[in-house]
mmCIF file of C-alpha atoms in Angstrom:
data_model
loop_
_atom_site.group_PDB
_atom_site.id
_atom_site.type_symbol
_atom_site.label_atom_id
_atom_site.label_comp_id
_atom_site.label_asym_id
_atom_site.label_seq_id
_atom_site.Cartn_x
_atom_site.Cartn_y
_atom_site.Cartn_z
ATOM 1 C CA ASN A 1382 -53.125 -17.384 25.354
ATOM 2 C CA MET A 1383 -53.780 -17.523 21.505
ATOM 3 C CA VAL A 1384 -52.777 -21.221 20.538
ATOM 4 C CA TYR A 1385 -50.727 -21.429 16.411
ATOM 5 C CA THR A 1386 -50.215 -23.969 14.318
ATOM 6 C CA THR A 1387 -46.750 -25.511 13.566
ATOM 7 C CA GLU A 1388 -45.827 -22.971 10.421
ATOM 8 C CA GLU A 1389 -47.694 -19.802 12.595
ATOM 9 C CA ALA A 1390 -45.344 -20.752 14.810
ATOM 10 C CA THR A 1391 -41.679 -20.938 13.191
ATOM 11 C CA VAL A 1392 -42.702 -18.203 11.294
ATOM 12 C CA PHE A 1393 -42.803 -15.760 13.958
ATOM 13 C CA LYS A 1394 -39.401 -17.684 15.530
ATOM 14 C CA THR A 1395 -38.184 -17.060 12.046
ATOM 15 C CA VAL A 1396 -38.717 -13.286 12.074
ATOM 16 C CA SER A 1397 -37.814 -12.725 16.015
ATOM 17 C CA ASN A 1398 -34.543 -14.489 14.983
ATOM 18 C CA ALA A 1399 -33.701 -12.423 12.461
ATOM 19 C CA SER A 1400 -35.785 -9.056 14.106
ATOM 20 C CA GLU A 1401 -32.685 -9.979 16.306
ATOM 21 C CA PHE A 1402 -29.040 -10.233 14.198
ATOM 22 C CA PHE A 1403 -30.435 -7.007 12.900
ATOM 23 C CA ASN A 1404 -30.322 -5.395 15.907
ATOM 24 C CA SER A 1405 -27.203 -7.414 17.418
ATOM 25 C CA ILE A 1406 -25.473 -5.483 13.467
ATOM 26 C CA LYS A 1407 -26.912 -2.215 14.552
ATOM 27 C CA ASN A 1408 -26.211 -2.700 17.532
ATOM 28 C CA ASN A 1409 -22.437 -3.657 16.963
ATOM 29 C CA PHE A 1410 -21.645 -0.448 13.850
ATOM 30 C CA TYR A 1411 -22.750 1.656 16.491
ATOM 31 C CA LYS A 1412 -20.254 0.393 19.103
ATOM 32 C CA ASN A 1413 -17.162 0.093 16.410
ATOM 33 C CA PHE A 1414 -18.015 3.250 13.942
ATOM 34 C CA ILE A 1415 -20.621 5.811 15.745
ATOM 35 C CA ASP A 1416 -19.860 5.593 19.568
ATOM 36 C CA GLN A 1417 -17.437 7.851 20.691
ATOM 37 C CA SER A 1418 -16.562 8.928 17.015
ATOM 38 C CA ARG A 1419 -14.207 5.923 16.044
ATOM 39 C CA TYR A 1420 -15.104 6.302 12.708
ATOM 40 C CA LYS A 1421 -12.886 9.741 12.360
ATOM 41 C CA MET A 1422 -10.219 6.985 13.567
ATOM 42 C CA ILE A 1423 -10.526 5.339 10.391
ATOM 43 C CA PHE A 1424 -10.614 8.231 8.207
ATOM 44 C CA ASP A 1425 -7.552 9.807 9.571
ATOM 45 C CA GLY A 1426 -5.908 5.994 9.334
ATOM 46 C CA LEU A 1427 -6.607 5.890 5.859
ATOM 47 C CA TRP A 1428 -5.562 10.189 5.168
ATOM 48 C CA THR A 1429 -2.321 8.471 6.756
ATOM 49 C CA THR A 1430 -1.999 5.451 4.419
ATOM 50 C CA ILE A 1431 -3.176 7.417 1.092
ATOM 51 C CA LYS A 1432 -0.207 10.402 2.115
ATOM 52 C CA ILE A 1433 2.751 7.727 3.123
ATOM 53 C CA SER A 1434 1.696 5.933 -0.079
ATOM 54 C CA ILE A 1435 1.951 8.099 -2.628
ATOM 55 C CA SER A 1436 5.225 10.803 -0.936
ATOM 56 C CA ALA A 1437 6.729 6.435 -0.993
ATOM 57 C CA ALA A 1438 5.605 6.654 -4.785
ATOM 58 C CA LEU A 1439 6.769 9.897 -6.030
ATOM 59 C CA ILE A 1440 9.735 9.270 -3.893
ATOM 60 C CA GLY A 1441 10.516 6.285 -4.919
ATOM 61 C CA THR A 1442 10.051 6.366 -8.945
ATOM 62 C CA LEU A 1443 12.536 8.661 -9.431
ATOM 63 C CA LEU A 1444 15.133 7.090 -6.831
ATOM 64 C CA GLY A 1445 14.490 3.854 -9.639
ATOM 65 C CA MET A 1446 15.237 5.792 -12.209
ATOM 66 C CA LEU A 1447 17.763 6.445 -11.493
ATOM 67 C CA ILE A 1448 19.586 3.583 -9.627
ATOM 68 C CA CYS A 1449 18.084 2.340 -13.435
ATOM 69 C CA ILE A 1450 20.092 4.684 -15.168
ATOM 70 C CA ALA A 1451 23.321 2.951 -12.831
ATOM 71 C CA ARG A 1452 22.160 -0.417 -13.895
ATOM 72 C CA MET A 1453 22.364 -0.139 -16.993
ATOM 73 C CA SER A 1454 25.523 1.863 -17.115
ATOM 74 C CA ASP A 1455 29.209 0.785 -18.884
ATOM 75 C CA LYS A 1456 31.055 1.222 -15.955
ATOM 76 C CA THR A 1457 31.386 -1.649 -14.176
ATOM 77 C CA ILE A 1458 31.754 0.281 -10.437
ATOM 78 C CA ILE A 1459 28.050 1.630 -10.854
ATOM 79 C CA ASN A 1460 26.860 -0.750 -12.440
ATOM 80 C CA ALA A 1461 27.679 -3.162 -9.426
ATOM 81 C CA PHE A 1462 26.583 -0.748 -7.013
ATOM 82 C CA ALA A 1463 23.102 -1.154 -8.410
ATOM 83 C CA ARG A 1464 22.917 -4.103 -8.982
ATOM 84 C CA ILE A 1465 24.139 -5.044 -5.172
ATOM 85 C CA TYR A 1466 21.339 -2.702 -3.724
ATOM 86 C CA ILE A 1467 18.336 -4.160 -6.194
ATOM 87 C CA LYS A 1468 19.289 -7.421 -5.077
ATOM 88 C CA ALA A 1469 19.477 -6.231 -0.839
ATOM 89 C CA ILE A 1470 16.429 -3.941 -1.317
ATOM 90 C CA GLN A 1471 14.477 -7.243 -3.456
ATOM 91 C CA GLY A 1472 15.628 -9.830 -0.361
ATOM 92 C CA THR A 1473 15.093 -7.712 3.061
ATOM 93 C CA PRO A 1474 11.355 -7.864 4.072
ATOM 94 C CA ILE A 1475 9.663 -4.512 3.406
ATOM 95 C CA VAL A 1476 9.321 -5.402 7.959
ATOM 96 C CA VAL A 1477 13.060 -5.689 8.914
ATOM 97 C CA LEU A 1478 13.664 -2.942 6.223
ATOM 98 C CA LEU A 1479 11.224 -0.988 8.532
ATOM 99 C CA LEU A 1480 12.560 -2.030 11.754
ATOM 100 C CA ILE A 1481 16.070 -1.796 11.155
ATOM 101 C CA LEU A 1482 15.206 2.297 9.573
ATOM 102 C CA TYR A 1483 12.947 2.373 13.392
ATOM 103 C CA TYR A 1484 15.570 1.225 15.971
ATOM 104 C CA VAL A 1485 18.745 0.929 14.528
ATOM 105 C CA VAL A 1486 19.193 3.431 11.447
ATOM 106 C CA PHE A 1487 17.001 6.308 12.503
ATOM 107 C CA ALA A 1488 17.587 5.102 16.697
ATOM 108 C CA GLN A 1489 18.829 8.729 17.587
ATOM 109 C CA SER A 1490 17.539 10.870 15.651
ATOM 110 C CA LYS A 1491 13.615 12.626 16.511
ATOM 111 C CA ILE A 1492 12.358 11.314 13.424
ATOM 112 C CA SER A 1493 8.172 10.131 13.836
ATOM 113 C CA GLY A 1494 7.974 6.408 12.624
ATOM 114 C CA PHE A 1495 5.348 8.356 9.732
ATOM 115 C CA TYR A 1496 8.543 9.889 8.150
ATOM 116 C CA VAL A 1497 10.866 6.242 8.803
ATOM 117 C CA ALA A 1498 7.688 4.450 6.388
ATOM 118 C CA ILE A 1499 7.477 7.096 3.449
ATOM 119 C CA ILE A 1500 11.742 6.830 3.678
ATOM 120 C CA GLY A 1501 11.295 2.668 4.230
ATOM 121 C CA PHE A 1502 8.758 2.599 1.697
ATOM 122 C CA SER A 1503 10.946 4.869 -0.593
ATOM 123 C CA ILE A 1504 13.385 2.840 -0.872
ATOM 124 C CA ASP A 1505 11.847 -0.750 -1.247
ATOM 125 C CA PHE A 1506 9.181 0.888 -4.267
ATOM 126 C CA SER A 1507 12.353 1.893 -5.899
ATOM 127 C CA ALA A 1508 14.706 -1.185 -6.527
ATOM 128 C CA TYR A 1509 11.142 -2.106 -7.889
ATOM 129 C CA VAL A 1510 11.107 0.744 -10.273
ATOM 130 C CA ALA A 1511 14.616 0.244 -10.860
ATOM 131 C CA GLU A 1512 13.803 -3.989 -12.810
ATOM 132 C CA ILE A 1513 10.163 -2.722 -13.884
ATOM 133 C CA PHE A 1514 11.925 -0.093 -16.019
ATOM 134 C CA ARG A 1515 14.653 -1.376 -16.779
ATOM 135 C CA SER A 1516 12.825 -4.449 -18.160
ATOM 136 C CA GLY A 1517 10.692 -1.846 -20.411
ATOM 137 C CA ILE A 1518 14.042 0.177 -21.792
ATOM 138 C CA GLU A 1519 15.757 -2.816 -22.924
ATOM 139 C CA SER A 1520 12.267 -4.876 -24.389
ATOM 140 C CA ILE A 1521 12.989 -1.870 -27.040
ATOM 141 C CA PRO A 1522 14.970 -3.686 -30.349
ATOM 142 C CA ALA A 1523 18.711 -1.913 -30.560
ATOM 143 C CA GLY A 1524 17.594 -1.168 -34.020
ATOM 144 C CA GLN A 1525 15.060 1.799 -32.808
ATOM 145 C CA THR A 1526 18.049 4.223 -31.276
ATOM 146 C CA ASP A 1527 19.420 3.367 -34.418
ATOM 147 C CA ALA A 1528 16.627 4.583 -36.409
ATOM 148 C CA ALA A 1529 16.241 8.227 -34.707
ATOM 149 C CA ARG A 1530 19.864 8.329 -34.626
ATOM 150 C CA ALA A 1531 20.088 7.995 -38.302
ATOM 151 C CA LEU A 1532 17.648 10.868 -38.786
ATOM 152 C CA GLY A 1533 19.544 12.912 -37.011
ATOM 153 C CA PHE A 1534 17.736 12.519 -33.355
ATOM 154 C CA SER A 1535 21.057 12.999 -30.803
ATOM 155 C CA SER A 1536 20.937 10.061 -28.265
ATOM 156 C CA ILE A 1537 19.262 11.787 -25.292
ATOM 157 C CA GLN A 1538 16.587 13.045 -28.053
ATOM 158 C CA ALA A 1539 16.428 10.076 -29.879
ATOM 159 C CA PHE A 1540 15.433 7.996 -26.104
ATOM 160 C CA THR A 1541 12.744 10.537 -24.147
ATOM 161 C CA LYS A 1542 11.048 11.186 -28.702
ATOM 162 C CA VAL A 1543 11.051 7.424 -29.304
ATOM 163 C CA VAL A 1544 12.627 4.063 -27.282
ATOM 164 C CA PHE A 1545 10.811 5.904 -23.493
ATOM 165 C CA PRO A 1546 6.923 6.701 -25.163
ATOM 166 C CA GLN A 1547 7.035 2.286 -26.435
ATOM 167 C CA ALA A 1548 8.229 1.726 -23.145
ATOM 168 C CA LEU A 1549 5.735 3.374 -21.525
ATOM 169 C CA VAL A 1550 3.594 0.513 -23.960
ATOM 170 C CA SER A 1551 5.232 -2.406 -21.106
ATOM 171 C CA ILE A 1552 5.948 -0.126 -17.892
ATOM 172 C CA VAL A 1553 2.773 1.366 -16.633
ATOM 173 C CA PRO A 1554 0.997 -1.921 -16.397
ATOM 174 C CA VAL A 1555 3.599 -4.216 -14.252
ATOM 175 C CA TYR A 1556 3.832 -0.286 -12.157
ATOM 176 C CA SER A 1557 0.981 0.487 -11.992
ATOM 177 C CA GLY A 1558 0.279 -3.382 -10.420
ATOM 178 C CA GLN A 1559 3.532 -3.004 -8.172
ATOM 179 C CA PHE A 1560 1.940 0.199 -6.469
ATOM 180 C CA ILE A 1561 -1.499 -1.613 -5.895
ATOM 181 C CA SER A 1562 1.355 -3.646 -3.805
ATOM 182 C CA MET A 1563 3.360 -1.040 -2.121
ATOM 183 C CA VAL A 1564 -0.251 0.574 -0.513
ATOM 184 C CA LYS A 1565 -1.029 -2.825 0.544
ATOM 185 C CA LEU A 1566 2.141 -4.200 1.936
ATOM 186 C CA THR A 1567 1.623 -0.234 4.140
ATOM 187 C CA SER A 1568 -0.541 -2.006 6.601
ATOM 188 C CA VAL A 1569 2.804 -3.374 8.670
ATOM 189 C CA VAL A 1570 3.390 0.710 9.167
ATOM 190 C CA GLY A 1571 1.924 -0.342 12.652
ATOM 191 C CA TYR A 1572 5.519 -1.779 13.670
ATOM 192 C CA ILE A 1573 6.994 1.207 13.706
ATOM 193 C CA ALA A 1574 4.298 3.132 15.974
ATOM 194 C CA VAL A 1575 2.195 4.592 12.771
ATOM 195 C CA GLU A 1576 -1.181 4.443 12.763
ATOM 196 C CA ASP A 1577 -2.553 3.884 10.031
ATOM 197 C CA LEU A 1578 -5.711 2.014 8.722
ATOM 198 C CA THR A 1579 -5.028 -0.857 9.466
ATOM 199 C CA LYS A 1580 -3.355 0.151 12.769
ATOM 200 C CA MET A 1581 -6.397 2.599 13.665
ATOM 201 C CA SER A 1582 -9.595 -0.542 13.248
ATOM 202 C CA ASP A 1583 -7.183 -2.900 15.574
ATOM 203 C CA LEU A 1584 -7.258 -0.086 18.735
ATOM 204 C CA ILE A 1585 -10.962 -0.434 17.300
ATOM 205 C CA ARG A 1586 -11.208 -3.650 17.707
ATOM 206 C CA SER A 1587 -9.016 -3.709 20.794
ATOM 207 C CA ALA A 1588 -11.408 -1.298 22.952
ATOM 208 C CA THR A 1589 -14.585 -2.886 21.742
ATOM 209 C CA TYR A 1590 -13.647 -6.765 21.575
ATOM 210 C CA GLU A 1591 -15.765 -6.151 17.996
ATOM 211 C CA ALA A 1592 -13.364 -7.622 15.574
ATOM 212 C CA PHE A 1593 -15.746 -8.150 12.272
ATOM 213 C CA PHE A 1594 -16.422 -4.672 11.653
ATOM 214 C CA PRO A 1595 -13.170 -3.256 12.114
ATOM 215 C CA LEU A 1596 -11.116 -5.150 10.144
ATOM 216 C CA ILE A 1597 -13.946 -6.300 7.490
ATOM 217 C CA SER A 1598 -14.687 -1.973 6.487
ATOM 218 C CA THR A 1599 -10.815 -1.695 6.519
ATOM 219 C CA ALA A 1600 -10.777 -5.261 4.102
ATOM 220 C CA ILE A 1601 -12.912 -3.072 1.658
ATOM 221 C CA ILE A 1602 -11.217 -0.076 2.119
ATOM 222 C CA TYR A 1603 -7.999 -0.883 0.703
ATOM 223 C CA PHE A 1604 -9.678 -3.204 -1.997
#
């Protein structure tokens, strides 16, 4: 039997503990991602999240532009409708909106949770986009339109060639921030049985009883 000094024993113990730690990480990684090809669940969930986010952004932007036009209308009824729409949607938590759409509005239909999620986030996104566009447009002095008209531009040309390009400078940063917020908010679609990125990581956690790797990897992907 070999006799070790105190310093040598400490070194051997440290190396042994480190070896056990890294082996534990390796085993947990294999258990959560490699075993039964669970990493495919993460990719499937990520693809679902991407599809919902992009679809909602496109539809929500178009709808938001229409609401913006209504909000800036001189007609009282149209303007009032846009105001109520924006206040109602912004004042309703997205989870509640999704549950209402899934369990009430589309309860008797065969529409899947995936499409309900797209509809819900499109509606929610449109309310914020409408105000983002309105604020950006109204930030441009009215004199810009008057000058364009004086140069012979029509009302539409004055807006598309003079006002809107300038408004985009203030619209784009806020719009991109709102889009990022929407992507993160899609993590709640599991409430309506949609297997997105967050839901898939939770399914892995439930199967392996390991929370660290599934949840941390999900947080990194969102980041």
